[in-house]
mmCIF file with all atom_site columns, C-alpha atoms in Angstrom:
data_model
loop_
_atom_site.group_PDB
_atom_site.id
_atom_site.type_symbol
_atom_site.label_atom_id
_atom_site.label_alt_id
_atom_site.label_comp_id
_atom_site.label_asym_id
_atom_site.label_entity_id
_atom_site.label_seq_id
_atom_site.pdbx_PDB_ins_code
_atom_site.Cartn_x
_atom_site.Cartn_y
_atom_site.Cartn_z
_atom_site.occupancy
_atom_site.B_iso_or_equiv
_atom_site.pdbx_formal_charge
_atom_site.auth_seq_id
_atom_site.auth_comp_id
_atom_site.auth_asym_id
_atom_site.auth_atom_id
_atom_site.pdbx_PDB_model_num
ATOM 1   C CA . MET A 1 1   ? 9.848   21.064  12.609  1.00 0.00 ? 1156 MET A CA 1
ATOM 2   C CA . ALA A 1 2   ? 7.453   19.491  10.038  1.00 0.00 ? 1157 ALA A CA 1
ATOM 3   C CA . ALA A 1 3   ? 3.955   20.817  9.535   1.00 0.00 ? 1158 ALA A CA 1
ATOM 4   C CA . PRO A 1 4   ? 1.471   18.537  11.143  1.00 0.00 ? 1159 PRO A CA 1
ATOM 5   C CA . GLY A 1 5   ? 0.145   15.621  8.789   1.00 0.00 ? 1160 GLY A CA 1
ATOM 6   C CA . HIS A 1 6   ? -2.827  13.538  8.937   1.00 0.00 ? 1161 HIS A CA 1
ATOM 7   C CA . THR A 1 7   ? -2.620  10.523  11.360  1.00 0.00 ? 1162 THR A CA 1
ATOM 8   C CA . PHE A 1 8   ? -4.223  7.456   9.842   1.00 0.00 ? 1163 PHE A CA 1
ATOM 9   C CA . GLY A 1 9   ? -5.733  4.873   11.948  1.00 0.00 ? 1164 GLY A CA 1
ATOM 10  C CA . PRO A 1 10  ? -4.774  1.383   12.712  1.00 0.00 ? 1165 PRO A CA 1
ATOM 11  C CA . ASP A 1 11  ? -5.374  -1.412  10.005  1.00 0.00 ? 1166 ASP A CA 1
ATOM 12  C CA . THR A 1 12  ? -9.115  -2.356  9.583   1.00 0.00 ? 1167 THR A CA 1
ATOM 13  C CA . PRO A 1 13  ? -10.253 -5.975  9.060   1.00 0.00 ? 1168 PRO A CA 1
ATOM 14  C CA . TRP A 1 14  ? -10.706 -5.048  5.409   1.00 0.00 ? 1169 TRP A CA 1
ATOM 15  C CA . GLN A 1 15  ? -7.014  -4.104  5.297   1.00 0.00 ? 1170 GLN A CA 1
ATOM 16  C CA . ARG A 1 16  ? -5.969  -7.606  6.641   1.00 0.00 ? 1171 ARG A CA 1
ATOM 17  C CA . GLU A 1 17  ? -8.328  -9.256  4.135   1.00 0.00 ? 1172 GLU A CA 1
ATOM 18  C CA . LEU A 1 18  ? -6.784  -7.334  1.155   1.00 0.00 ? 1173 LEU A CA 1
ATOM 19  C CA . GLU A 1 19  ? -3.344  -8.266  2.473   1.00 0.00 ? 1174 GLU A CA 1
ATOM 20  C CA . ASP A 1 20  ? -4.310  -11.917 2.959   1.00 0.00 ? 1175 ASP A CA 1
ATOM 21  C CA . ALA A 1 21  ? -5.561  -12.039 -0.659  1.00 0.00 ? 1176 ALA A CA 1
ATOM 22  C CA . PHE A 1 22  ? -2.231  -11.125 -2.412  1.00 0.00 ? 1177 PHE A CA 1
ATOM 23  C CA . PRO A 1 23  ? -0.874  -14.306 -4.106  1.00 0.00 ? 1178 PRO A CA 1
ATOM 24  C CA . TYR A 1 24  ? 2.666   -13.972 -3.133  1.00 0.00 ? 1179 TYR A CA 1
ATOM 25  C CA . VAL A 1 25  ? 4.377   -14.586 0.128   1.00 0.00 ? 1180 VAL A CA 1
ATOM 26  C CA . GLU A 1 26  ? 6.207   -11.239 1.253   1.00 0.00 ? 1181 GLU A CA 1
ATOM 27  C CA . THR A 1 27  ? 10.002  -11.282 1.789   1.00 0.00 ? 1182 THR A CA 1
ATOM 28  C CA . PRO A 1 28  ? 11.453  -10.288 5.053   1.00 0.00 ? 1183 PRO A CA 1
ATOM 29  C CA . ASP A 1 29  ? 12.437  -6.887  3.503   1.00 0.00 ? 1184 ASP A CA 1
ATOM 30  C CA . GLN A 1 30  ? 8.940   -6.174  2.298   1.00 0.00 ? 1185 GLN A CA 1
ATOM 31  C CA . LEU A 1 31  ? 7.303   -7.141  5.707   1.00 0.00 ? 1186 LEU A CA 1
ATOM 32  C CA . THR A 1 32  ? 9.719   -4.661  7.373   1.00 0.00 ? 1187 THR A CA 1
ATOM 33  C CA . THR A 1 33  ? 9.103   -2.001  4.657   1.00 0.00 ? 1188 THR A CA 1
ATOM 34  C CA . ILE A 1 34  ? 5.292   -2.376  4.987   1.00 0.00 ? 1189 ILE A CA 1
ATOM 35  C CA . ALA A 1 35  ? 5.502   -2.186  8.766   1.00 0.00 ? 1190 ALA A CA 1
ATOM 36  C CA . GLU A 1 36  ? 7.630   0.985   8.542   1.00 0.00 ? 1191 GLU A CA 1
ATOM 37  C CA . VAL A 1 37  ? 5.267   2.508   5.940   1.00 0.00 ? 1192 VAL A CA 1
ATOM 38  C CA . LYS A 1 38  ? 2.200   1.732   8.104   1.00 0.00 ? 1193 LYS A CA 1
ATOM 39  C CA . ASP A 1 39  ? 3.929   3.144   11.300  1.00 0.00 ? 1194 ASP A CA 1
ATOM 40  C CA . ASP A 1 40  ? 4.883   6.443   9.308   1.00 0.00 ? 1195 ASP A CA 1
ATOM 41  C CA . MET A 1 41  ? 1.303   6.724   8.086   1.00 0.00 ? 1196 MET A CA 1
ATOM 42  C CA . GLU A 1 42  ? 0.025   6.511   11.786  1.00 0.00 ? 1197 GLU A CA 1
ATOM 43  C CA . LYS A 1 43  ? 2.206   9.281   12.971  1.00 0.00 ? 1198 LYS A CA 1
ATOM 44  C CA . SER A 1 44  ? 1.128   12.895  12.947  1.00 0.00 ? 1199 SER A CA 1
ATOM 45  C CA . VAL A 1 45  ? 4.132   14.210  10.820  1.00 0.00 ? 1200 VAL A CA 1
ATOM 46  C CA . PRO A 1 46  ? 3.998   13.897  6.851   1.00 0.00 ? 1201 PRO A CA 1
ATOM 47  C CA . MET A 1 47  ? 5.783   10.694  5.740   1.00 0.00 ? 1202 MET A CA 1
ATOM 48  C CA . ASP A 1 48  ? 9.344   11.279  3.965   1.00 0.00 ? 1203 ASP A CA 1
ATOM 49  C CA . ARG A 1 49  ? 9.927   7.878   2.521   1.00 0.00 ? 1204 ARG A CA 1
ATOM 50  C CA . LEU A 1 50  ? 10.974  6.412   -0.951  1.00 0.00 ? 1205 LEU A CA 1
ATOM 51  C CA . ILE A 1 51  ? 10.427  2.808   -1.787  1.00 0.00 ? 1206 ILE A CA 1
ATOM 52  C CA . CYS A 1 52  ? 13.138  1.609   -4.301  1.00 0.00 ? 1207 CYS A CA 1
ATOM 53  C CA . GLY A 1 53  ? 13.953  -1.798  -5.585  1.00 0.00 ? 1208 GLY A CA 1
ATOM 54  C CA . ASP A 1 54  ? 14.569  -3.725  -8.669  1.00 0.00 ? 1209 ASP A CA 1
ATOM 55  C CA . VAL A 1 55  ? 11.848  -4.801  -11.030 1.00 0.00 ? 1210 VAL A CA 1
ATOM 56  C CA . GLY A 1 56  ? 9.718   -7.497  -9.641  1.00 0.00 ? 1211 GLY A CA 1
ATOM 57  C CA . TYR A 1 57  ? 10.455  -6.980  -6.037  1.00 0.00 ? 1212 TYR A CA 1
ATOM 58  C CA . GLY A 1 58  ? 7.152   -6.043  -4.646  1.00 0.00 ? 1213 GLY A CA 1
ATOM 59  C CA . LYS A 1 59  ? 7.151   -2.249  -4.455  1.00 0.00 ? 1214 LYS A CA 1
ATOM 60  C CA . THR A 1 60  ? 3.514   -2.233  -6.002  1.00 0.00 ? 1215 THR A CA 1
ATOM 61  C CA . GLU A 1 61  ? 2.325   -4.388  -3.254  1.00 0.00 ? 1216 GLU A CA 1
ATOM 62  C CA . ILE A 1 62  ? 3.710   -1.980  -0.734  1.00 0.00 ? 1217 ILE A CA 1
ATOM 63  C CA . ALA A 1 63  ? 2.124   0.915   -2.352  1.00 0.00 ? 1218 ALA A CA 1
ATOM 64  C CA . VAL A 1 64  ? -1.287  -0.807  -2.792  1.00 0.00 ? 1219 VAL A CA 1
ATOM 65  C CA . ARG A 1 65  ? -1.399  -1.404  0.956   1.00 0.00 ? 1220 ARG A CA 1
ATOM 66  C CA . ALA A 1 66  ? -0.574  2.062   1.788   1.00 0.00 ? 1221 ALA A CA 1
ATOM 67  C CA . ALA A 1 67  ? -3.097  3.395   -0.866  1.00 0.00 ? 1222 ALA A CA 1
ATOM 68  C CA . PHE A 1 68  ? -5.797  1.054   0.685   1.00 0.00 ? 1223 PHE A CA 1
ATOM 69  C CA . LYS A 1 69  ? -4.924  2.254   4.208   1.00 0.00 ? 1224 LYS A CA 1
ATOM 70  C CA . ALA A 1 70  ? -5.274  5.807   3.177   1.00 0.00 ? 1225 ALA A CA 1
ATOM 71  C CA . VAL A 1 71  ? -8.815  5.269   1.342   1.00 0.00 ? 1226 VAL A CA 1
ATOM 72  C CA . GLN A 1 72  ? -10.005 3.200   4.375   1.00 0.00 ? 1227 GLN A CA 1
ATOM 73  C CA . ASP A 1 73  ? -9.455  6.002   6.651   1.00 0.00 ? 1228 ASP A CA 1
ATOM 74  C CA . GLY A 1 74  ? -12.449 7.590   4.929   1.00 0.00 ? 1229 GLY A CA 1
ATOM 75  C CA . SER A 1 75  ? -11.293 11.083  4.365   1.00 0.00 ? 1230 SER A CA 1
ATOM 76  C CA . ARG A 1 76  ? -8.515  10.512  1.754   1.00 0.00 ? 1231 ARG A CA 1
ATOM 77  C CA . GLN A 1 77  ? -8.026  10.032  -1.984  1.00 0.00 ? 1232 GLN A CA 1
ATOM 78  C CA . VAL A 1 78  ? -5.085  8.281   -3.731  1.00 0.00 ? 1233 VAL A CA 1
ATOM 79  C CA . ALA A 1 79  ? -3.323  9.053   -6.799  1.00 0.00 ? 1234 ALA A CA 1
ATOM 80  C CA . VAL A 1 80  ? -0.596  6.673   -8.352  1.00 0.00 ? 1235 VAL A CA 1
ATOM 81  C CA . LEU A 1 81  ? 1.794   8.298   -10.644 1.00 0.00 ? 1236 LEU A CA 1
ATOM 82  C CA . VAL A 1 82  ? 3.873   6.247   -13.150 1.00 0.00 ? 1237 VAL A CA 1
ATOM 83  C CA . PRO A 1 83  ? 6.121   7.238   -16.006 1.00 0.00 ? 1238 PRO A CA 1
ATOM 84  C CA . THR A 1 84  ? 5.024   4.991   -18.684 1.00 0.00 ? 1239 THR A CA 1
ATOM 85  C CA . THR A 1 85  ? 1.802   3.471   -20.233 1.00 0.00 ? 1240 THR A CA 1
ATOM 86  C CA . LEU A 1 86  ? 3.193   0.026   -19.689 1.00 0.00 ? 1241 LEU A CA 1
ATOM 87  C CA . LEU A 1 87  ? 3.632   0.567   -16.086 1.00 0.00 ? 1242 LEU A CA 1
ATOM 88  C CA . VAL A 1 88  ? 0.150   2.042   -15.735 1.00 0.00 ? 1243 VAL A CA 1
ATOM 89  C CA . GLN A 1 89  ? -1.191  -1.123  -17.175 1.00 0.00 ? 1244 GLN A CA 1
ATOM 90  C CA . GLN A 1 90  ? 0.832   -3.328  -14.926 1.00 0.00 ? 1245 GLN A CA 1
ATOM 91  C CA . HIS A 1 91  ? -0.182  -1.318  -11.799 1.00 0.00 ? 1246 HIS A CA 1
ATOM 92  C CA . LEU A 1 92  ? -3.704  -1.400  -12.824 1.00 0.00 ? 1247 LEU A CA 1
ATOM 93  C CA . GLY A 1 93  ? -3.662  -5.127  -13.227 1.00 0.00 ? 1248 GLY A CA 1
ATOM 94  C CA . ARG A 1 94  ? -1.749  -5.834  -10.159 1.00 0.00 ? 1249 ARG A CA 1
ATOM 95  C CA . SER A 1 95  ? -4.077  -3.614  -8.039  1.00 0.00 ? 1250 SER A CA 1
ATOM 96  C CA . ALA A 1 96  ? -7.179  -5.104  -9.546  1.00 0.00 ? 1251 ALA A CA 1
ATOM 97  C CA . SER A 1 97  ? -5.952  -8.787  -8.946  1.00 0.00 ? 1252 SER A CA 1
ATOM 98  C CA . GLY A 1 98  ? -5.137  -7.683  -5.397  1.00 0.00 ? 1253 GLY A CA 1
ATOM 99  C CA . THR A 1 99  ? -8.490  -6.370  -4.557  1.00 0.00 ? 1254 THR A CA 1
ATOM 100 C CA . ARG A 1 100 ? -10.699 -8.508  -6.813  1.00 0.00 ? 1255 ARG A CA 1
ATOM 101 C CA . ASN A 1 101 ? -11.797 -10.773 -3.922  1.00 0.00 ? 1256 ASN A CA 1
ATOM 102 C CA . SER A 1 102 ? -12.224 -7.923  -1.296  1.00 0.00 ? 1257 SER A CA 1
ATOM 103 C CA . ARG A 1 103 ? -15.394 -7.163  -0.131  1.00 0.00 ? 1258 ARG A CA 1
ATOM 104 C CA . SER A 1 104 ? -14.742 -3.336  -0.116  1.00 0.00 ? 1259 SER A CA 1
ATOM 105 C CA . THR A 1 105 ? -14.287 -3.097  -3.965  1.00 0.00 ? 1260 THR A CA 1
#
């Protein structure tokens, strides 16, 4: 049996506002994965999930949503690890553009 994990709360209005601010329409696979990640986060067991896909298929958008959900819970910090400086710059730009219009930034 897995050790107990943190149970995150349901989405907040700010979560929905953030998600509505993304400039792209999600694919059916993204919508499924986003729902599965959030469902995992709302359970009391640690999440064991790897998001993988080709370049440009929205993995960062999924990660930003999960990170925002964790921070919105009020008791968690988030770290994003990436293997190259180029990816750091891309993630920072994507995260900033996705949250620029959010009232919580």
